[in-house]
Each structure stands twice: as structure tokens, then as C-alpha cells.
Short mmCIF file of C-alpha atoms in Angstrom, two decimals:
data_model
loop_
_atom_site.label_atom_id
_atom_site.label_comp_id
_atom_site.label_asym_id
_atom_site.label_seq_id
_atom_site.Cartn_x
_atom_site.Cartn_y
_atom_site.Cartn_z
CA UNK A 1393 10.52 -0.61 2.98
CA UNK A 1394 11.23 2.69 1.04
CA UNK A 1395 10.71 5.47 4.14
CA UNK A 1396 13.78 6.63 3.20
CA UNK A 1397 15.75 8.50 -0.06
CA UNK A 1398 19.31 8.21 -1.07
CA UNK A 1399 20.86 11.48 -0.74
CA UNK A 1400 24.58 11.17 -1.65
CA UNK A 1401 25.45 11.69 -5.15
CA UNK A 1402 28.70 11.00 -6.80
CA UNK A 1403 30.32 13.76 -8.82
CA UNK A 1404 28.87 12.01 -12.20
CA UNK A 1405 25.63 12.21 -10.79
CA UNK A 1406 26.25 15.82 -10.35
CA UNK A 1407 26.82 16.55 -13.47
CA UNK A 1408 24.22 14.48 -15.23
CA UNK A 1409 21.72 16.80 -12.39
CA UNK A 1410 23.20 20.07 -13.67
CA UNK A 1411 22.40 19.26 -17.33
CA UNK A 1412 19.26 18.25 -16.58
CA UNK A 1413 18.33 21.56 -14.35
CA UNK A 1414 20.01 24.19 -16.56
CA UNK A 1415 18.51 22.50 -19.53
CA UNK A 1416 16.14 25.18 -20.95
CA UNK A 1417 12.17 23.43 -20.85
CA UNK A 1418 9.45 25.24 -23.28
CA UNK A 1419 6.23 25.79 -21.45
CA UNK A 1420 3.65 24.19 -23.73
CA UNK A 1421 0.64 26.12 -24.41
CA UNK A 1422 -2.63 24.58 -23.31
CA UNK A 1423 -5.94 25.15 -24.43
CA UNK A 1424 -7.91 27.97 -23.06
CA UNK A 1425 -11.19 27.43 -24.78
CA UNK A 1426 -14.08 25.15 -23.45
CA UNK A 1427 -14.48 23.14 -26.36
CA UNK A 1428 -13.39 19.39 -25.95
CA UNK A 1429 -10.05 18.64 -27.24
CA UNK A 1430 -8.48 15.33 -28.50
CA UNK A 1431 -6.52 13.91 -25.26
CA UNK A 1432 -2.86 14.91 -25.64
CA UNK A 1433 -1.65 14.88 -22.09
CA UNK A 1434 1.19 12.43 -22.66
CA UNK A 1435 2.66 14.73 -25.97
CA UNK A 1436 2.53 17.66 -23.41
CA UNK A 1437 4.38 15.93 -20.88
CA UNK A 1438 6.99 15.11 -22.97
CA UNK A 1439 8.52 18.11 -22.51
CA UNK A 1440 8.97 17.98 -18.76
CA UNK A 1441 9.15 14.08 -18.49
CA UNK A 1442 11.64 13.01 -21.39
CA UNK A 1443 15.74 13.31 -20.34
CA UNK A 1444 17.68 11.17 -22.11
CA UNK A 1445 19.93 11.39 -19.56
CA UNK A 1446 17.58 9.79 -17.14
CA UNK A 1447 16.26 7.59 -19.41
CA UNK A 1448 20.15 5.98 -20.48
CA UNK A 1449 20.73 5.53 -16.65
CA UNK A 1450 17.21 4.89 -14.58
CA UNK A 1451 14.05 3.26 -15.68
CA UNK A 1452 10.33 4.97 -14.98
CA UNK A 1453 7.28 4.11 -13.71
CA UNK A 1454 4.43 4.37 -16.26
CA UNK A 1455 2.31 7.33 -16.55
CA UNK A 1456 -0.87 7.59 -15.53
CA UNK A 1457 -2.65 7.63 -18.78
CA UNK A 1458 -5.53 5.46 -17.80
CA UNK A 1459 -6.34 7.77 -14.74
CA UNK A 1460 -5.84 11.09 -16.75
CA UNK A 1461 -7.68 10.16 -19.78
CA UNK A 1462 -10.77 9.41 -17.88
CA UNK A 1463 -10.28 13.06 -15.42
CA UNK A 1464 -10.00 14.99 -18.67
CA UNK A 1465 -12.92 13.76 -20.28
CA UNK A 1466 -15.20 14.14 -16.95
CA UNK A 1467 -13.16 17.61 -16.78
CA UNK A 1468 -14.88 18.34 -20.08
CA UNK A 1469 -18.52 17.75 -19.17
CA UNK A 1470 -18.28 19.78 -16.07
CA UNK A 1471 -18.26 22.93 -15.06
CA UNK A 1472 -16.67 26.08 -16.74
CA UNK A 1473 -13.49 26.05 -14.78
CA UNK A 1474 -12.87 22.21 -15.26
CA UNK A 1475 -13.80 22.47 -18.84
CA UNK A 1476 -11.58 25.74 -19.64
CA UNK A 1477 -8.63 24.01 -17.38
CA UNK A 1478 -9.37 20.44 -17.90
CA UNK A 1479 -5.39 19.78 -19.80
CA UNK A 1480 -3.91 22.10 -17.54
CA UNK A 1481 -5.06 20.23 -14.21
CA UNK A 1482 -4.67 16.94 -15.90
CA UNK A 1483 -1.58 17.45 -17.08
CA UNK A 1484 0.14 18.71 -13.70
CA UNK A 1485 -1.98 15.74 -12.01
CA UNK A 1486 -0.21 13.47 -14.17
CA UNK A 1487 3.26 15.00 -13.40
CA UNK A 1488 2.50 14.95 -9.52
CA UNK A 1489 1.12 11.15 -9.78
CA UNK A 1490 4.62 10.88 -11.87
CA UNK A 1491 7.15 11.52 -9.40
CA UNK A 1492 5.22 10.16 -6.21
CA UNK A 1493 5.90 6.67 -8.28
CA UNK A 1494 9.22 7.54 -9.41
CA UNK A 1495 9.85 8.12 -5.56
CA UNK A 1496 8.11 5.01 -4.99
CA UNK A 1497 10.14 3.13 -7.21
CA UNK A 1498 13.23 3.86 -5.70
CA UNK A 1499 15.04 0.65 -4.66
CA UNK A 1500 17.12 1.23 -1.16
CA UNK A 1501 17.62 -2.33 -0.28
CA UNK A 1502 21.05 -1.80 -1.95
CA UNK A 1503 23.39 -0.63 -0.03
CA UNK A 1504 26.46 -0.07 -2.03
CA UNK A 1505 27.47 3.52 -2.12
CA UNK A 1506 28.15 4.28 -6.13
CA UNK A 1507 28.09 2.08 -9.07
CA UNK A 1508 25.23 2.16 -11.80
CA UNK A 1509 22.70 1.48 -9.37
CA UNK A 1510 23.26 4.21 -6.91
CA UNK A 1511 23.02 6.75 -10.23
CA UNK A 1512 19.84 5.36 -11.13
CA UNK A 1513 18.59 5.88 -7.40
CA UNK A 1514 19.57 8.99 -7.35
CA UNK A 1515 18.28 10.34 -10.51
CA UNK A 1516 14.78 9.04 -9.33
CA UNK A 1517 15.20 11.28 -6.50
CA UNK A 1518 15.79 13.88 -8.30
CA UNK A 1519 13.71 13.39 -11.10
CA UNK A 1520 10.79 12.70 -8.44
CA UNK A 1521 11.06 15.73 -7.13
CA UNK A 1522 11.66 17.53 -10.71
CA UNK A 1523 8.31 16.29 -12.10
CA UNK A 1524 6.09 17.03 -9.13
CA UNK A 1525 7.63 20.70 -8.63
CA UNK A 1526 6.15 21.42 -12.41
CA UNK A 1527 2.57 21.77 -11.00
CA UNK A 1528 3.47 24.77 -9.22
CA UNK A 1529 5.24 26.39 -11.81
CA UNK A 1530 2.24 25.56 -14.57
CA UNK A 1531 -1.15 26.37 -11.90
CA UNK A 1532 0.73 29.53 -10.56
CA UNK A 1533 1.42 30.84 -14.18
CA UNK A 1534 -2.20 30.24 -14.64
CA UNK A 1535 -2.61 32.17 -11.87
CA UNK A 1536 -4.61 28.47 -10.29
CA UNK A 1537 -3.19 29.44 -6.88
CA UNK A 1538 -6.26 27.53 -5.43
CA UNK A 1539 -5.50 24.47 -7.15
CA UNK A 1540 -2.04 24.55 -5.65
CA UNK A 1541 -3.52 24.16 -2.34
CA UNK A 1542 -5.76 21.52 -3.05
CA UNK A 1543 -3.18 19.45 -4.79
CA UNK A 1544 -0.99 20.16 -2.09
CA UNK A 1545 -3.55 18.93 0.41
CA UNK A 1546 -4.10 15.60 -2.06
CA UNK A 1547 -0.10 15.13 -1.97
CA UNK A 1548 0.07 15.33 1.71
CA UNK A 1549 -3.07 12.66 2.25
CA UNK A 1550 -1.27 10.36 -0.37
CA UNK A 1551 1.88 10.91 2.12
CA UNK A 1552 -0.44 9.29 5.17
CA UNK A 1553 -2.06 7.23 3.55
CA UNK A 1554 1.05 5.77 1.90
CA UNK A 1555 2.64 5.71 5.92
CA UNK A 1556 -0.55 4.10 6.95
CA UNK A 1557 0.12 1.20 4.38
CA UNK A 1558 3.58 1.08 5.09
CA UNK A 1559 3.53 0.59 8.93
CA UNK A 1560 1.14 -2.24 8.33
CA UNK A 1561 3.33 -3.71 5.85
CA UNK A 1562 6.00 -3.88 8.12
CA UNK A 1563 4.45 -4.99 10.92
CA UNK A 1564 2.55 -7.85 8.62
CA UNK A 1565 -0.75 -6.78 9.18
CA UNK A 1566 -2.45 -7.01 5.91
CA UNK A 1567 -3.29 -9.86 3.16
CA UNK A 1568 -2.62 -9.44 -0.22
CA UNK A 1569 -6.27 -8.08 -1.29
CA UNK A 1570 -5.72 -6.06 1.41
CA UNK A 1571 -2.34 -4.66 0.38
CA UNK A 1572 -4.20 -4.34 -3.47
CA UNK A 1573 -7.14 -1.93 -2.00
CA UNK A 1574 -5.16 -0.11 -0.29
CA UNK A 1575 -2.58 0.83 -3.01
CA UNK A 1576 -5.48 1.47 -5.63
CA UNK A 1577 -6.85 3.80 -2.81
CA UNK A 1578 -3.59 5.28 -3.21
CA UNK A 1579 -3.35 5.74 -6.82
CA UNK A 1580 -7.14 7.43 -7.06
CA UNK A 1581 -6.46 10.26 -4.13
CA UNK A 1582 -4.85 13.04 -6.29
CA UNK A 1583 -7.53 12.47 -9.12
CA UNK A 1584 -10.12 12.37 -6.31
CA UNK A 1585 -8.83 15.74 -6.02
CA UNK A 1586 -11.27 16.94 -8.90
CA UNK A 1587 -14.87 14.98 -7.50
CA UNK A 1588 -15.68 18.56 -6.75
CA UNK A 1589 -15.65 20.02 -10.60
CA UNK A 1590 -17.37 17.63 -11.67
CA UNK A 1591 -20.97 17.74 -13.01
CA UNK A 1592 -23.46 16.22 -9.99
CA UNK A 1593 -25.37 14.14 -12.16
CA UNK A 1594 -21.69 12.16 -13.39
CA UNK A 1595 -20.28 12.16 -10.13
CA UNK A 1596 -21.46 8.54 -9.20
CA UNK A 1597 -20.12 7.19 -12.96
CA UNK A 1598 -16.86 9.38 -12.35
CA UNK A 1599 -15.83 7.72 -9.09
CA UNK A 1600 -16.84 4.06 -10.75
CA UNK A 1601 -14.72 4.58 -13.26
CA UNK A 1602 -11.96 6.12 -11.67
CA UNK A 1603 -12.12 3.30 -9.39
CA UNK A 1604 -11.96 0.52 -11.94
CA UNK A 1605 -9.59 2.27 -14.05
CA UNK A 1606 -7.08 2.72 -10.70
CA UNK A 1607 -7.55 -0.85 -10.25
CA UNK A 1608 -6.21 -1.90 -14.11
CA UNK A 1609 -3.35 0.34 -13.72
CA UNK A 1610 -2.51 -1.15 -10.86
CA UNK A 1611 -3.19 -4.73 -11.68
CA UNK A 1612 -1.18 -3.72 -14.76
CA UNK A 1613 1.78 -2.58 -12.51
CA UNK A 1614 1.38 -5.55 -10.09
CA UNK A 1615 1.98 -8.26 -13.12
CA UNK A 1616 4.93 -6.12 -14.55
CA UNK A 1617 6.96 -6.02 -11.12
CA UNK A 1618 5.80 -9.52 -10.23
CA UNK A 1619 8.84 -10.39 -13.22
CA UNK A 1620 11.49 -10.91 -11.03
CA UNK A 1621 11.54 -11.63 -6.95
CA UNK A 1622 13.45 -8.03 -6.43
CA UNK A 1623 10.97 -5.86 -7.80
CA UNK A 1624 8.10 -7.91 -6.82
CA UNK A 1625 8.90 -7.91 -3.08
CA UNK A 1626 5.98 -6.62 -0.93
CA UNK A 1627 4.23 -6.33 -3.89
CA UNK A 1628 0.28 -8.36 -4.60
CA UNK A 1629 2.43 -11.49 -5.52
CA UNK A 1630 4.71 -11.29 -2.44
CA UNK A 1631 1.84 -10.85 0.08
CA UNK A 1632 -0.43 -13.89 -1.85
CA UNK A 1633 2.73 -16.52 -1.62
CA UNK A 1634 3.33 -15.14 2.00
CA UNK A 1635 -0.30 -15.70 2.54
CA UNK A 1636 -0.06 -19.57 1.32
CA UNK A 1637 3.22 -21.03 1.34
CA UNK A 1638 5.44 -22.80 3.83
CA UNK A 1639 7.17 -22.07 6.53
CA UNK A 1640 10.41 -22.87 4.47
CA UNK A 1641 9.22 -20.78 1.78
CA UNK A 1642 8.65 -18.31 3.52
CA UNK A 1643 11.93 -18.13 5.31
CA UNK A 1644 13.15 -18.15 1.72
CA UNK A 1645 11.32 -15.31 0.85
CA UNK A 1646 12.45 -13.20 4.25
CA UNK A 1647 16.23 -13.98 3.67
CA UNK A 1648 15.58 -12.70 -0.52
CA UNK A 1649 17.13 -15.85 -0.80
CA UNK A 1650 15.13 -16.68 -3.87
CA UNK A 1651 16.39 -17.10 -7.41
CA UNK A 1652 14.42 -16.35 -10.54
CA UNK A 1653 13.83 -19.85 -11.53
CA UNK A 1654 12.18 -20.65 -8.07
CA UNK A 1655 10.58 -17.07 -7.32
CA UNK A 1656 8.53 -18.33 -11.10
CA UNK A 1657 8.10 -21.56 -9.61
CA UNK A 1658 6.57 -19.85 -6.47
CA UNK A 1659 3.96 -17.67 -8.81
CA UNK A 1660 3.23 -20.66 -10.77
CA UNK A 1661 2.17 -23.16 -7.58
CA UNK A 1662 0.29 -20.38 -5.98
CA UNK A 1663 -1.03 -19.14 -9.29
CA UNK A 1664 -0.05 -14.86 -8.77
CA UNK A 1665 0.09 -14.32 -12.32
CA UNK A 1666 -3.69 -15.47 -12.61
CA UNK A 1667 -4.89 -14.35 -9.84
CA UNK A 1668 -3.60 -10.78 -11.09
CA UNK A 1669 -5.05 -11.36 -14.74
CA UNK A 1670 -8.21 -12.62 -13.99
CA UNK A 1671 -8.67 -9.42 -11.74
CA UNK A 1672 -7.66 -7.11 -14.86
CA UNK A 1673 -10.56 -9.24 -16.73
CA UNK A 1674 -12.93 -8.52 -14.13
CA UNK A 1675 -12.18 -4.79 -13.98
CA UNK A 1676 -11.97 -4.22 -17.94
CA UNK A 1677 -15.39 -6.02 -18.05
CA UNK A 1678 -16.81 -3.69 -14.95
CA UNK A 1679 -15.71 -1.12 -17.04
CA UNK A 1680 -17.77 -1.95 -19.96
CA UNK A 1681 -21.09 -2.40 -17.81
CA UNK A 1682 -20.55 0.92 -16.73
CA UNK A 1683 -20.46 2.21 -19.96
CA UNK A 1684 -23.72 0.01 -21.55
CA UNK A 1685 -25.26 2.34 -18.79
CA UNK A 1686 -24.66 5.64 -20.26
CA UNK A 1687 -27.31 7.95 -22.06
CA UNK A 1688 -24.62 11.05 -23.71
CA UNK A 1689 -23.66 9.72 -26.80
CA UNK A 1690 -21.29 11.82 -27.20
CA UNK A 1691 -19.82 10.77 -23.01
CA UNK A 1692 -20.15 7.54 -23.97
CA UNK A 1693 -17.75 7.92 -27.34
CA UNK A 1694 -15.04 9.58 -25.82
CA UNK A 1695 -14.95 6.78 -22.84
CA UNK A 1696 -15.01 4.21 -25.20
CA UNK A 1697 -11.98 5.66 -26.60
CA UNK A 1698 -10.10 6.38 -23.03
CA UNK A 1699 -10.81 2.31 -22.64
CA UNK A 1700 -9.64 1.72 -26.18
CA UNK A 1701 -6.83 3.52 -25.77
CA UNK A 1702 -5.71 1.99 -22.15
CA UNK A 1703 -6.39 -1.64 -23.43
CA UNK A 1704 -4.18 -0.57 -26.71
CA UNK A 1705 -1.58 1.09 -24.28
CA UNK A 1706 -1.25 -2.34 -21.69
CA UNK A 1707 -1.21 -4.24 -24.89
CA UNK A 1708 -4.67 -6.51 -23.59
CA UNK A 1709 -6.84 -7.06 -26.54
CA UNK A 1710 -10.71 -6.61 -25.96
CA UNK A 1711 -11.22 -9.82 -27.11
CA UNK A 1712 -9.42 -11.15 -23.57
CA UNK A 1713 -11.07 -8.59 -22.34
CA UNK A 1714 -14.49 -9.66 -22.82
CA UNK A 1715 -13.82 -13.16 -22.50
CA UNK A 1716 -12.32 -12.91 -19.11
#
């Protein structure tokens, strides 16, 4: 389980942190105006998100785009504040939802002090806590100090929520569409953040689609870790084959006794992979119903695009999509 954060850094380490602190960041200008912009959230994270020293020596989660694309456009059609902030408050919601899953993704089941590995854990740390410190620098030069609180408040739900999951987890208290709810649950609270802002008569389609489009991201994220038996432990696949296999597999899986070959052969027999991809099918094609539903032209456009560009972005053609 991941309750806890490597701390001790090397003297490497050190210095890779130092350059990446001292290194000078330029504050990119958002828009001000209330006129609907083309989505450029990841571009303006680049500038706080893109190290190459992190990058040579640690590996990210992906960004939210899914998620973000969908809050700025319903950002857009709200009201003034949303619409005159709506890349500001994406774009720090996207850096928060950034280094909760670069925490996340820190692997602790290592124990070896130093080496490659320990760098890479340590970096997350510290570029977990780098990413999410941004929104307080960004809102408060906005002068947004309410939306500092009630991202704050958002962070520290996730951080129960997240417990919540975790002490069932451990305790083995969940199936695997269990573990799946809960962790999509997860991954909507900071954008849920927003339901306020927007308009009332989009609310109902907003939290739809933020649900559905929570659910690809994570089915997305489910079938990438589900590559290898490391990453994938306690993960959808983990809980599924727990779930259905036998007592010697099982054991198997307890001891991480499993090699790549037969942690494949385990997906295959209880069919994961499918399971996963025929829930991505499902979603996408939710998705579109929700979208046959709406009147705004203009709504409906724009959310055709946010779906054209997540489907482009997770490399799933609509085609698949539609066929299911």
C-alpha cells in the first residue's frame, strides 16, 4: 500500500532538486476575457510540468486532459466568474489532479535505499508536491483566494476518500468493480469542485459526463498498469484474478511471486484485458448518447471535440468506439 513517502535523498538527488527549484518558471498569461477559447491547458502546463531532469530519471502519470477538457468547456457556458477564469481554474485543477497521481504512483514496495529507483521515487515526491503547490501561487496572483479554499477542501476529501479505499484494500474488503467505482469517485472529486459555477440547466449533463469521462481515464490507466504484475498490483486486474482464481494462484499473487509470462497468462484465463476494454466501449458509447441529447449547437461542437480529442489522445479509434 502507498500510505507512506520516501524521504531520504541521496546527494544526486539533491542536486537534480536544486536545479529543478532554482530553475526560473515564466508565469503564462491566461485569458481574462469571457469569450471561449481553443483548449490549451496542456501547452500551459508545460511550463510547470516539463523537467527534463525528471523526465530522464522518473516516469509520469498522464494528465488529466479528458477531465479538464470537459470542466473548461462547461466553465465556458457558465457563469461570469467560471467563464472569465475557466483556463485559470482548469489549469491549476489539472496541476493539483497531477501530483496527487504522481504521489500515487510512487512505488515503496522497494526497499533498497539508493540506486535508479530510489531517484525516481524521490523525484515523484518532490515533483508531487512541486505541481500541486502551483495552484496557490497562480489563484493567489489572481487574487482567487476563495478558490484556494475550496480546492483545498477538494484535496483534503480526495485525502479520505483515498484512506477510505485504502483501509479496505488492505483489509480485502472490496471486489474489483468495487475497487473501479471507488477510484473513478476519486478521480472526479477535485473537478466536482466546480458543480457550483456551473450553469443549472447543464448541471445534470456536466456530472454525466464528468462521470463517464473519469471512468475512460481510468479504464485507460487500469489497461496501461495492468502491463506488467508490479504495476498492476491492487490495481482492477489484481482485484478481478483475486476475485476468481485459485487458491494457488492466489498465494502466487500474495508472495509477487509471479513472472510476466504467467501474470499475462493470468489476464488472459480470467479475461482483465477485456473486461477493461469492453468497459471503455461502454463508456465512450454512453458518452455519445449523452451528446445525441444536446440542443446548443454550439455545446454540442465543442464536446464533440473534447471526445475527439480524448479518443485521439488514448489512441482508440471511434470506429471501436462505436462498435463496442
Amino acid at each position: 500500500m502507498k500510505l507512506e513517502r520516501p524521504r531520504v535523498r541521496d546527494k544526486k538527488t539533491c542536486d537534480i532538486i536544486d536545479k529543478i527549484v532554482n530553475k526560473d518558471i515564466v508565469i503564462t498569461s491566461m485569458a481574462s476575457e469571457a469569450e471561449m477559447k481553443p483548449y490549451r491547458i496542456p501547452q500551459l502546463a508545460k511550463p510547470y510540468t516539463d523537467y527534463d531532469m525528471i523526465q530522464r530519471h522518473t516516469e509520469l502519470p498522464p494528465f488529466s486532459d479528458g477531465r479538464g477538457h470537459l470542466l473548461y468547456i462547461f466553465l465556458n457556458h457558465s457563469t461570469p466568474d467560471g467563464a472569465q477564469n475557466g483556463e485559470l481554474y482548469t489549469l491549476v485543477t489539472a496541476l493539483v489532479q497531477l501530483g496527487l497521481d504522481t504521489h500515487e504512483s510512487i512505488d515503496i514496495s522497494l526497499e533498497e535505499p539508493g540506486g535508479d529507483q530510489m531517484r525516481s521515487r524521490q523525484l515523484k515526491v518532490l515533483a508531487g508536491d512541486y505541481f500541486s503547490s502551483w495552484f496557490y501561487h497562480l489563484l493567489a496572483k489572481r487574487e482567487q483566494i476563495e478558490m484556494v479554499g475550496i480546492l483545498s477542501t477538494a484535496i483534503a476529501d480526495f485525502n479520505v476518500m483515498k484512506a477510505h479505499l485504502y483501509g479496505k484494500m488492505k483489509g480485502m474488503l472490496l471486489s474489483a468493480e468495487q475497487y473501479l467505482r471507488h477510484t473513478v469517485q476519486l478521480n472526479m472529486r477535485l473537478f466536482l469542485s466546480f458543480t457550483p459555477m456551473i450553469e443549472e440547466s447543464l448541471t445534470q449533463l456536466w456530472e454525466k459526463l464528468l462521470a463517464e469521462f473519469s471512468h475512460c481515464e481510468t479504464l485507460c490507466l487500469e489497461l496501461r498498469r495492468s502491463g506488467n504484475p508490479a504495476s498492476a498490483r491492487e490495481g482492477y486486474c489484481y482485484w478481478k484474478v483475486m476475485e476468481l482464481a485459485t487458491e494457488e494462484e492466489r498465494q502466487l499473487l500474495d508472495e509477487q511471486n509471479l513472472d510476466l509470462k504467467d501474470w499475462k497468462k493470468l489476464k488472459l484465463k480470467y479475461k482483465c484485458d477485456s473486461l477493461l476494454t469492453d468497459k471503455l466501449h461502454g463508456s465512450l458509447q454512453s458518452i455519445q448518447g449523452l451528446l445525441k441529447d444536446i440542443k446548443d449547437e454550439h455545446l454540442i461542437s465543442e464536446l464533440s471535440s473534447a471526445l475527439d480529442h480524448f479518443l485521439l489522445q488514448t489512441k482508440i479509434s471511434g470506429q471501436a468506439a462505436v462498435e463496442g
